[in-house]
mmCIF file of C-alpha atoms and ligand atoms in Angstrom:
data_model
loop_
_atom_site.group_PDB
_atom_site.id
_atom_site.type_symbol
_atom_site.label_atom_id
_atom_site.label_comp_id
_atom_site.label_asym_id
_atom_site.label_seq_id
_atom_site.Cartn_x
_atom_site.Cartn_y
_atom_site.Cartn_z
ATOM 1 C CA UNK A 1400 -15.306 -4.516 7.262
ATOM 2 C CA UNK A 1401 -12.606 -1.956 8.111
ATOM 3 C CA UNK A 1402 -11.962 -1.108 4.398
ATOM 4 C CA UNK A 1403 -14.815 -1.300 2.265
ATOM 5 C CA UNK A 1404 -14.350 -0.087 -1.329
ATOM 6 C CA UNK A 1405 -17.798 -0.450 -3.214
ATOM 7 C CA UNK A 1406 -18.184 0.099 -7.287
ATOM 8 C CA UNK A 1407 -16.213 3.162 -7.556
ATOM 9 C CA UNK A 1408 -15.101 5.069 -11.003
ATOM 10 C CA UNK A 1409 -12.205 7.280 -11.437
ATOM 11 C CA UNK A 1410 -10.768 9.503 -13.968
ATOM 12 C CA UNK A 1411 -7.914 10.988 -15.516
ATOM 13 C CA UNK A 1412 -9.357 14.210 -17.105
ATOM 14 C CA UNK A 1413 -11.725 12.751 -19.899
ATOM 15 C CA UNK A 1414 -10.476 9.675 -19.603
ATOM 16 C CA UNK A 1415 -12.163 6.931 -17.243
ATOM 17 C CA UNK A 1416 -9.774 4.746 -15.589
ATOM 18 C CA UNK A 1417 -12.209 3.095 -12.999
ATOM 19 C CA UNK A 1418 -15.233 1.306 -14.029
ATOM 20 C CA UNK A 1419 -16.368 -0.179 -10.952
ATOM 21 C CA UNK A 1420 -13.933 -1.342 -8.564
ATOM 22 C CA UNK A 1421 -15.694 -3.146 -5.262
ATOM 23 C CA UNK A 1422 -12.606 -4.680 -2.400
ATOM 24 C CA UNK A 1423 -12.551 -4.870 1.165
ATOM 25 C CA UNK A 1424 -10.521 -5.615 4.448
ATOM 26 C CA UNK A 1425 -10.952 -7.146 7.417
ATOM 27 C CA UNK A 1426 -9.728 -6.323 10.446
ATOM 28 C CA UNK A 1427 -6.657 -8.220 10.522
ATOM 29 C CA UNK A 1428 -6.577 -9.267 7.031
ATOM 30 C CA UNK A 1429 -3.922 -8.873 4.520
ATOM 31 C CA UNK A 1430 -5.176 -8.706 0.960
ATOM 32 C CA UNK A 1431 -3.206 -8.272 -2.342
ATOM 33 C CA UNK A 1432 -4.541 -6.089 -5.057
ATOM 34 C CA UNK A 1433 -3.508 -7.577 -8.385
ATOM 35 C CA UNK A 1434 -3.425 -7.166 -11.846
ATOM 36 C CA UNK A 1435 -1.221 -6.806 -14.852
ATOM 37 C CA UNK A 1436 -0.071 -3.091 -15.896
ATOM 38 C CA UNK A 1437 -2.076 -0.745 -16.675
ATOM 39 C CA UNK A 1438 -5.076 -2.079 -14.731
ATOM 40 C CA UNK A 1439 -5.871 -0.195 -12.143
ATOM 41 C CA UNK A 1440 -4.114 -0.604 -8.982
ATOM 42 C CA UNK A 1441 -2.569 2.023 -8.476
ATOM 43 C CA UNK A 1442 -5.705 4.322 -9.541
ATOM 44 C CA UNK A 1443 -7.492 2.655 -6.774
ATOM 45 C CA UNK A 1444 -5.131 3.069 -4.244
ATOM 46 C CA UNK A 1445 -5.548 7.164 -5.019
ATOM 47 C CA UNK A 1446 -8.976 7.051 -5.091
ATOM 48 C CA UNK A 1447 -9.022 5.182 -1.543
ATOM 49 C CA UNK A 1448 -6.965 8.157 -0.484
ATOM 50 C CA UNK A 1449 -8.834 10.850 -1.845
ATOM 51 C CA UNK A 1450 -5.548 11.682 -4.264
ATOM 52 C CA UNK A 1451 -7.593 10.961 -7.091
ATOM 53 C CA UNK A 1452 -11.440 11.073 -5.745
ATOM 54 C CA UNK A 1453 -13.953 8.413 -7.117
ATOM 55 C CA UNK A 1454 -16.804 9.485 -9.153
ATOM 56 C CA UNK A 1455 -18.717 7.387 -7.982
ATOM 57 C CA UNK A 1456 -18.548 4.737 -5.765
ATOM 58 C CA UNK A 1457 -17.975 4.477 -1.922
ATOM 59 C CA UNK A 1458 -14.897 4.400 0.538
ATOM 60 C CA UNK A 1459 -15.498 3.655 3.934
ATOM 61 C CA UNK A 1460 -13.137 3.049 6.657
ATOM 62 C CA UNK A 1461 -14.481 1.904 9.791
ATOM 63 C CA UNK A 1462 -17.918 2.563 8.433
ATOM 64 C CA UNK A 1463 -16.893 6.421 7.741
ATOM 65 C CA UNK A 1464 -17.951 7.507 4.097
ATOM 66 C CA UNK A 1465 -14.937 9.030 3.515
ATOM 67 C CA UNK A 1466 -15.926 11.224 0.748
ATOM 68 C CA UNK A 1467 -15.072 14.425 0.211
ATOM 69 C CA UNK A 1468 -12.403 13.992 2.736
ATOM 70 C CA UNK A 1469 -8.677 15.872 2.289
ATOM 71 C CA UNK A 1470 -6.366 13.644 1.861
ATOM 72 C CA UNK A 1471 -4.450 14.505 4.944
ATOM 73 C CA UNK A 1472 -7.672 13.957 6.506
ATOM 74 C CA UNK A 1473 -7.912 10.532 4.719
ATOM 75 C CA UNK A 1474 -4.230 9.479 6.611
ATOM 76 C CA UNK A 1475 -5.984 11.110 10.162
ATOM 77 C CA UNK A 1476 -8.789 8.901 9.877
ATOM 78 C CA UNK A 1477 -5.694 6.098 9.803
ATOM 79 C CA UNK A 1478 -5.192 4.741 6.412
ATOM 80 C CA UNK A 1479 -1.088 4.551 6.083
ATOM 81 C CA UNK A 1480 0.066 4.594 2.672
ATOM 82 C CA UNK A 1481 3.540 3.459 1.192
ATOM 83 C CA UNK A 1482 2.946 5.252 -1.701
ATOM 84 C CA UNK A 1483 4.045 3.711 -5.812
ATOM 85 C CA UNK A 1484 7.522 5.647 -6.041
ATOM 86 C CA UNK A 1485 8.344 5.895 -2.750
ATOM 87 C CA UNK A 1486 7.840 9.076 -1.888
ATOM 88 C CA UNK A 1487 9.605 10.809 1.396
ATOM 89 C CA UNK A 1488 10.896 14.297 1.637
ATOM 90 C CA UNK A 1489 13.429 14.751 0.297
ATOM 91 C CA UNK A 1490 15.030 17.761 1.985
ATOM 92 C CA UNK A 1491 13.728 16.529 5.501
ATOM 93 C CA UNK A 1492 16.111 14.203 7.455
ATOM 94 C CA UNK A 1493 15.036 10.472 8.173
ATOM 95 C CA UNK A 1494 14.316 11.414 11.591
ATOM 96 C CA UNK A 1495 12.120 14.281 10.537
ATOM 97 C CA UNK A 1496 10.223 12.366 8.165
ATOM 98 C CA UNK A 1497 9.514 9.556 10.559
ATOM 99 C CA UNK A 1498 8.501 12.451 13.190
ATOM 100 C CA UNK A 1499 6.235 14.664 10.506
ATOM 101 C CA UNK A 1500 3.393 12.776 10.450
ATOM 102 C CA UNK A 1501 4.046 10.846 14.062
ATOM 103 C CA UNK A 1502 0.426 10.289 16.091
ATOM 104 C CA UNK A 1503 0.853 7.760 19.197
ATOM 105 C CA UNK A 1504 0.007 4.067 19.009
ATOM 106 C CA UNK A 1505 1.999 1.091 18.930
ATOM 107 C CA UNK A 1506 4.264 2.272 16.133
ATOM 108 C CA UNK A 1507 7.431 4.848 17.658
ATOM 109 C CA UNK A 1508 10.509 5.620 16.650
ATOM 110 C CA UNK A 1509 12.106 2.429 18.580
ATOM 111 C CA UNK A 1510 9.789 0.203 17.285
ATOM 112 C CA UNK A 1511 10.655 1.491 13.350
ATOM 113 C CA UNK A 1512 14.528 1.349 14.678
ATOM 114 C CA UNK A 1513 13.370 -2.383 15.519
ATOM 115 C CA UNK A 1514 11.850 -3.489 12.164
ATOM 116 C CA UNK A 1515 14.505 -1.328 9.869
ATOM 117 C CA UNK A 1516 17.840 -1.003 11.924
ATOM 118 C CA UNK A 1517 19.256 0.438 9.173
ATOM 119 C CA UNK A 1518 17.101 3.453 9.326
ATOM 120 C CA UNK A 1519 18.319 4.493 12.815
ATOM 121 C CA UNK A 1520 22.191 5.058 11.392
ATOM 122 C CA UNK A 1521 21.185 7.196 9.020
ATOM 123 C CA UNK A 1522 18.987 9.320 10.983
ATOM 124 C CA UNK A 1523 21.142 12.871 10.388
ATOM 125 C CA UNK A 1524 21.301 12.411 6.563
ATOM 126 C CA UNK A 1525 18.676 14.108 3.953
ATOM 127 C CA UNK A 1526 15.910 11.369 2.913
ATOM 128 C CA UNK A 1527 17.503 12.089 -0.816
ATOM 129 C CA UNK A 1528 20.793 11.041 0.258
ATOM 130 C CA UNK A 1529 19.512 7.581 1.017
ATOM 131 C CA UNK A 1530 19.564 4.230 -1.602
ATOM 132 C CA UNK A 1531 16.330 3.002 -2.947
ATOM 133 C CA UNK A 1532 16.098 0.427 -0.511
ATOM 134 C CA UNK A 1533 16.379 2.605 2.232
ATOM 135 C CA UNK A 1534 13.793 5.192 1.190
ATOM 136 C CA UNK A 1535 11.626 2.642 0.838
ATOM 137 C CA UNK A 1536 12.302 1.372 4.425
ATOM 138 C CA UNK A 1537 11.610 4.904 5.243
ATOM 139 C CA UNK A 1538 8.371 5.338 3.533
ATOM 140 C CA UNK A 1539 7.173 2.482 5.321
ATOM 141 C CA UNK A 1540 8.196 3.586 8.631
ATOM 142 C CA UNK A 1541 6.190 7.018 8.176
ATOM 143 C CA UNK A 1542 3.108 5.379 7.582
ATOM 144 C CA UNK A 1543 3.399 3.489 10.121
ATOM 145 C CA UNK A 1544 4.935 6.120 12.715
ATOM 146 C CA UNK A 1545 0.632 7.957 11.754
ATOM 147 C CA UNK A 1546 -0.547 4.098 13.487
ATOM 148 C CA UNK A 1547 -2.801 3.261 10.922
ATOM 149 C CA UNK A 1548 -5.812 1.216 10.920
ATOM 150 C CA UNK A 1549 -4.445 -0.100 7.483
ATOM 151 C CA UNK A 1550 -1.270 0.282 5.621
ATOM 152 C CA UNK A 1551 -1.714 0.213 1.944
ATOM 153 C CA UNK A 1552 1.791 -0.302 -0.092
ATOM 154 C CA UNK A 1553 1.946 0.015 -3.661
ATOM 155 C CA UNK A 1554 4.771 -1.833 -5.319
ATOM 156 C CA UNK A 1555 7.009 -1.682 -2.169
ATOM 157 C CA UNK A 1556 9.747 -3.915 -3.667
ATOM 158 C CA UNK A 1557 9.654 -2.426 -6.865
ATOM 159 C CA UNK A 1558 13.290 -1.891 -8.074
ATOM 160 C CA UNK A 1559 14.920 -2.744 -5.310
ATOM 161 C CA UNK A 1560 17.909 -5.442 -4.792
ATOM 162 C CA UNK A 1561 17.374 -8.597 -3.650
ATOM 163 C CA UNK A 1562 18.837 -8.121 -0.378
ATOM 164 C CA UNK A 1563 16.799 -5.172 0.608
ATOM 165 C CA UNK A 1564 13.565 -6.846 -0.688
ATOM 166 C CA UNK A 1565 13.816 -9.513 1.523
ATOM 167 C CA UNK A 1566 14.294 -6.819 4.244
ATOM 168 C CA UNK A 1567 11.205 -5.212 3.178
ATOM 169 C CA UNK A 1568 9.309 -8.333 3.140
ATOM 170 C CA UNK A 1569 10.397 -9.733 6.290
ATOM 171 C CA UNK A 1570 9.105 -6.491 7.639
ATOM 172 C CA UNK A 1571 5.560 -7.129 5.976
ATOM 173 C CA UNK A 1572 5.257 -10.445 7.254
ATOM 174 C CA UNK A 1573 5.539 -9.035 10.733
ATOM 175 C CA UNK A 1574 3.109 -6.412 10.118
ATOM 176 C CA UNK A 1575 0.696 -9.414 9.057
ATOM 177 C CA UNK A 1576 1.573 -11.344 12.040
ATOM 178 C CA UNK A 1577 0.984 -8.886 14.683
ATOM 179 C CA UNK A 1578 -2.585 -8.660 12.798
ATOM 180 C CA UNK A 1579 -2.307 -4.920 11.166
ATOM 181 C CA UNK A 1580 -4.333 -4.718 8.545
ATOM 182 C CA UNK A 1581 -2.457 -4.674 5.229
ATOM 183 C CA UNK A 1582 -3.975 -3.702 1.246
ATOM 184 C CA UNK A 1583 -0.677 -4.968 -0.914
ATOM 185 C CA UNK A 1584 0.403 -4.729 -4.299
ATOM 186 C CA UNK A 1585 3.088 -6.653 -5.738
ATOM 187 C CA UNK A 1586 4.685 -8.231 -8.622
ATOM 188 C CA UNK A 1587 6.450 -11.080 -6.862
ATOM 189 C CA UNK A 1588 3.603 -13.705 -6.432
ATOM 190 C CA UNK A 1589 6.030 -15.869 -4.795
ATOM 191 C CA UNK A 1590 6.916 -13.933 -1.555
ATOM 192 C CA UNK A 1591 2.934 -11.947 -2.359
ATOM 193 C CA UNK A 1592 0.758 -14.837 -2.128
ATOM 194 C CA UNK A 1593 2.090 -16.445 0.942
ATOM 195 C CA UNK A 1594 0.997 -12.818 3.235
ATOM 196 C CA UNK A 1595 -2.395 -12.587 1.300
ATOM 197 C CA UNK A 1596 -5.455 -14.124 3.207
ATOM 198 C CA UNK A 1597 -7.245 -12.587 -0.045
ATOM 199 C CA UNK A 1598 -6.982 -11.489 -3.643
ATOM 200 C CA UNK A 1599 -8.581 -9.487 -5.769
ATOM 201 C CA UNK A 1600 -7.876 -8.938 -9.644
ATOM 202 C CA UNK A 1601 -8.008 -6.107 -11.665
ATOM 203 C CA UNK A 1602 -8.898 -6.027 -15.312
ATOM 204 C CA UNK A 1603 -9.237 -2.986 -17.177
ATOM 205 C CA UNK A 1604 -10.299 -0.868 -14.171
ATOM 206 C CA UNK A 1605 -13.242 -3.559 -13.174
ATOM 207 C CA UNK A 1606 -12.628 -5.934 -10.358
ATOM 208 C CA UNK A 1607 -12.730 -8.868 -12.178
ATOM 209 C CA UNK A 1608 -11.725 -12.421 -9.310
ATOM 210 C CA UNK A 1609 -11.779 -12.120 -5.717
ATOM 211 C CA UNK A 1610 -10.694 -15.260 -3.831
ATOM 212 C CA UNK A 1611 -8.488 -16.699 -0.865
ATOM 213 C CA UNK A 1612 -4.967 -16.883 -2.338
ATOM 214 C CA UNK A 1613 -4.895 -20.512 -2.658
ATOM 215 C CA UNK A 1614 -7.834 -20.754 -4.923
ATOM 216 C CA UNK A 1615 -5.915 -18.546 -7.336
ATOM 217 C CA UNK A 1616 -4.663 -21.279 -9.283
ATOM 218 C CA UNK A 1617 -2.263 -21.432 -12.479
ATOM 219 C CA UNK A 1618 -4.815 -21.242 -14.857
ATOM 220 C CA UNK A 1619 -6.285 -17.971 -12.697
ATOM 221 C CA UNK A 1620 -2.727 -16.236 -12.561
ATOM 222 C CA UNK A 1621 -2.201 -17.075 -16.520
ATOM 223 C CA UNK A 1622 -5.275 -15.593 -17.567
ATOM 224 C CA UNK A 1623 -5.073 -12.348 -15.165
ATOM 225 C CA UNK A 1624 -1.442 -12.002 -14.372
ATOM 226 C CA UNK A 1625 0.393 -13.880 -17.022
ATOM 227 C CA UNK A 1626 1.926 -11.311 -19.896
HETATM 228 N N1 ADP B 2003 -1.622 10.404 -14.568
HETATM 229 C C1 ADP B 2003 -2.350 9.734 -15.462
HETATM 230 N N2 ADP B 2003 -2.953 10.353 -16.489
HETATM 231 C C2 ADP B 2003 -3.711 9.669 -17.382
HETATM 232 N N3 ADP B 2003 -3.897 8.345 -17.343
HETATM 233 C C3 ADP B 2003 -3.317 7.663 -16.350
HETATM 234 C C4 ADP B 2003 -2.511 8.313 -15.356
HETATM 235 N N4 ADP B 2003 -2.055 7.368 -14.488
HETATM 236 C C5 ADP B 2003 -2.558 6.193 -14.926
HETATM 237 N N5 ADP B 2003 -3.302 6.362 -16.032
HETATM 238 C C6 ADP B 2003 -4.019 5.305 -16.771
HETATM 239 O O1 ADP B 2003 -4.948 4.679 -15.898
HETATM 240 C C7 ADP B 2003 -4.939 3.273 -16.103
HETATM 241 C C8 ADP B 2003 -4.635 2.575 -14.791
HETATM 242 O O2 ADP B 2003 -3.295 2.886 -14.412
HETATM 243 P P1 ADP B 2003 -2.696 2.472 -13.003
HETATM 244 O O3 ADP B 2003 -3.735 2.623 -11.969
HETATM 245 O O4 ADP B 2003 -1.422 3.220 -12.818
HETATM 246 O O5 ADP B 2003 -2.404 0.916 -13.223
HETATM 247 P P2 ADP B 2003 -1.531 -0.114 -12.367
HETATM 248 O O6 ADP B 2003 -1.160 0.520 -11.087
HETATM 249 O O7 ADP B 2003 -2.423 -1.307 -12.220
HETATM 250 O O8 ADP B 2003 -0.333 -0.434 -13.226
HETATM 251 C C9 ADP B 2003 -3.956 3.006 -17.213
HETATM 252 O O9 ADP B 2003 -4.661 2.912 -18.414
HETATM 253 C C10 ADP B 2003 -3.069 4.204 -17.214
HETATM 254 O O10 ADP B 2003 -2.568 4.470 -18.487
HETATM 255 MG MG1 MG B 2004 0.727 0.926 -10.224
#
């Protein structure tokens, strides 16, 4: 397994927000990380990245415990993460941002020109000057300008308008295709299920179903997803 998340716990303070999450990826594999509100996903992502460490539990990339590991450290070791929010810096230009983190690989500036064209026109301008849409585009392009082993995205769509969503996913898809390996979390099942090879459910911090994504049937998404 390249990712390989086993029974961790995490906590806000006091208050336990991880009872025992266990997910993994493949080399190669795209899985969605799923669960109504509230659950957990996003808890897990931080705690795969060190921003929030587990408890308990075990992260390994590659193998690598990567406990105790500095976040930065975390992103070294190649996990590339869109973060929930879609955070860039703000006072850096695009082109800085998509520089700042840069190691060499596959991923370079002309390749994130390729996937996002509409970064490369606003290269000059501050990353707050930018729509939504676009600092998500650039958020995206970051991670992958570090040439992850795995990009994680949490809620990547999240907000945006139709138009730019489909820009976003059209960009995912190609990710997928060209085999990166790919952790995703999404509300839109319809454009979400199609990427996932996998799926794994969330329920009050545990994981709670893990399946290919066309054994999640109906009755599945109604009792996990449905609100
Ligand atoms: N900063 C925080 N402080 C305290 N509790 C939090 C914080 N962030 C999230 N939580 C709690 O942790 C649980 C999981 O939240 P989260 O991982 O954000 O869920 P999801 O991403 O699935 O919507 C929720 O009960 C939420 O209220
Ligand atoms: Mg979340």
């Amino acid at each position: 397994m390249l990712l390989d998340v086993s029974r961790i716990e995490a906590f806000y303070g006091a208050s336990q927000a991880l009872f025992g999450v266990d997910l993994s990826v493949a080399e190669g594999e795209a899985v969605a990380l799923m669960g109504r509100n509230g659950m957990g996903k996003t808890t897990t992502i931080r705690a795969i990245c060190n921003l929030n460490p587990p408890r308990a539990g075990a992260v390994r990339l590659g193998g690598a415990d990567l406990k105790g590991r500095r976040p930065h450290h975390v992103a070294k070791l190649g996990i590339g993460l869109v973060p929930e929010g879609r955070r860039c810096f703000p006072n850096l230009t695009v082109h800085e941002n998509l520089v700042a983190a840069a190691r060499p690989g596959r991923w370079t500036l002309d390749e994130v020109n390729a996937l996002f064209p509409r970064l490369q026109e606003r290269y000059a301008q501050m990353a707050r000057s930018l729509s939504g849409g676009e600092q998500q585009m650039l958020a995206i392009g970051r991670a992958l300008m570090t040439n992850p082993r795995i990009l994680i995205l949490d809620e990547a769509t999240e907000g945006l308008a139709p138009v730019i969503r489909q820009d976003i996913w059209r960009a995912i898809r190609r990710l997928k295709a060209e085999g990166l390996s790919i952790l995703v979390v999404d509300k839109t099942l319809s454009e979400l299920l199609p990427v996932a090879d996998r799926c794994v459910i969330l329920e009050n911090g545990r994981s709670a179903w893990s399946g290919k994504a066309e054994e999640l049937t109906t009755e599945l998404q109604d009792r996990y997803l449905g609100v």
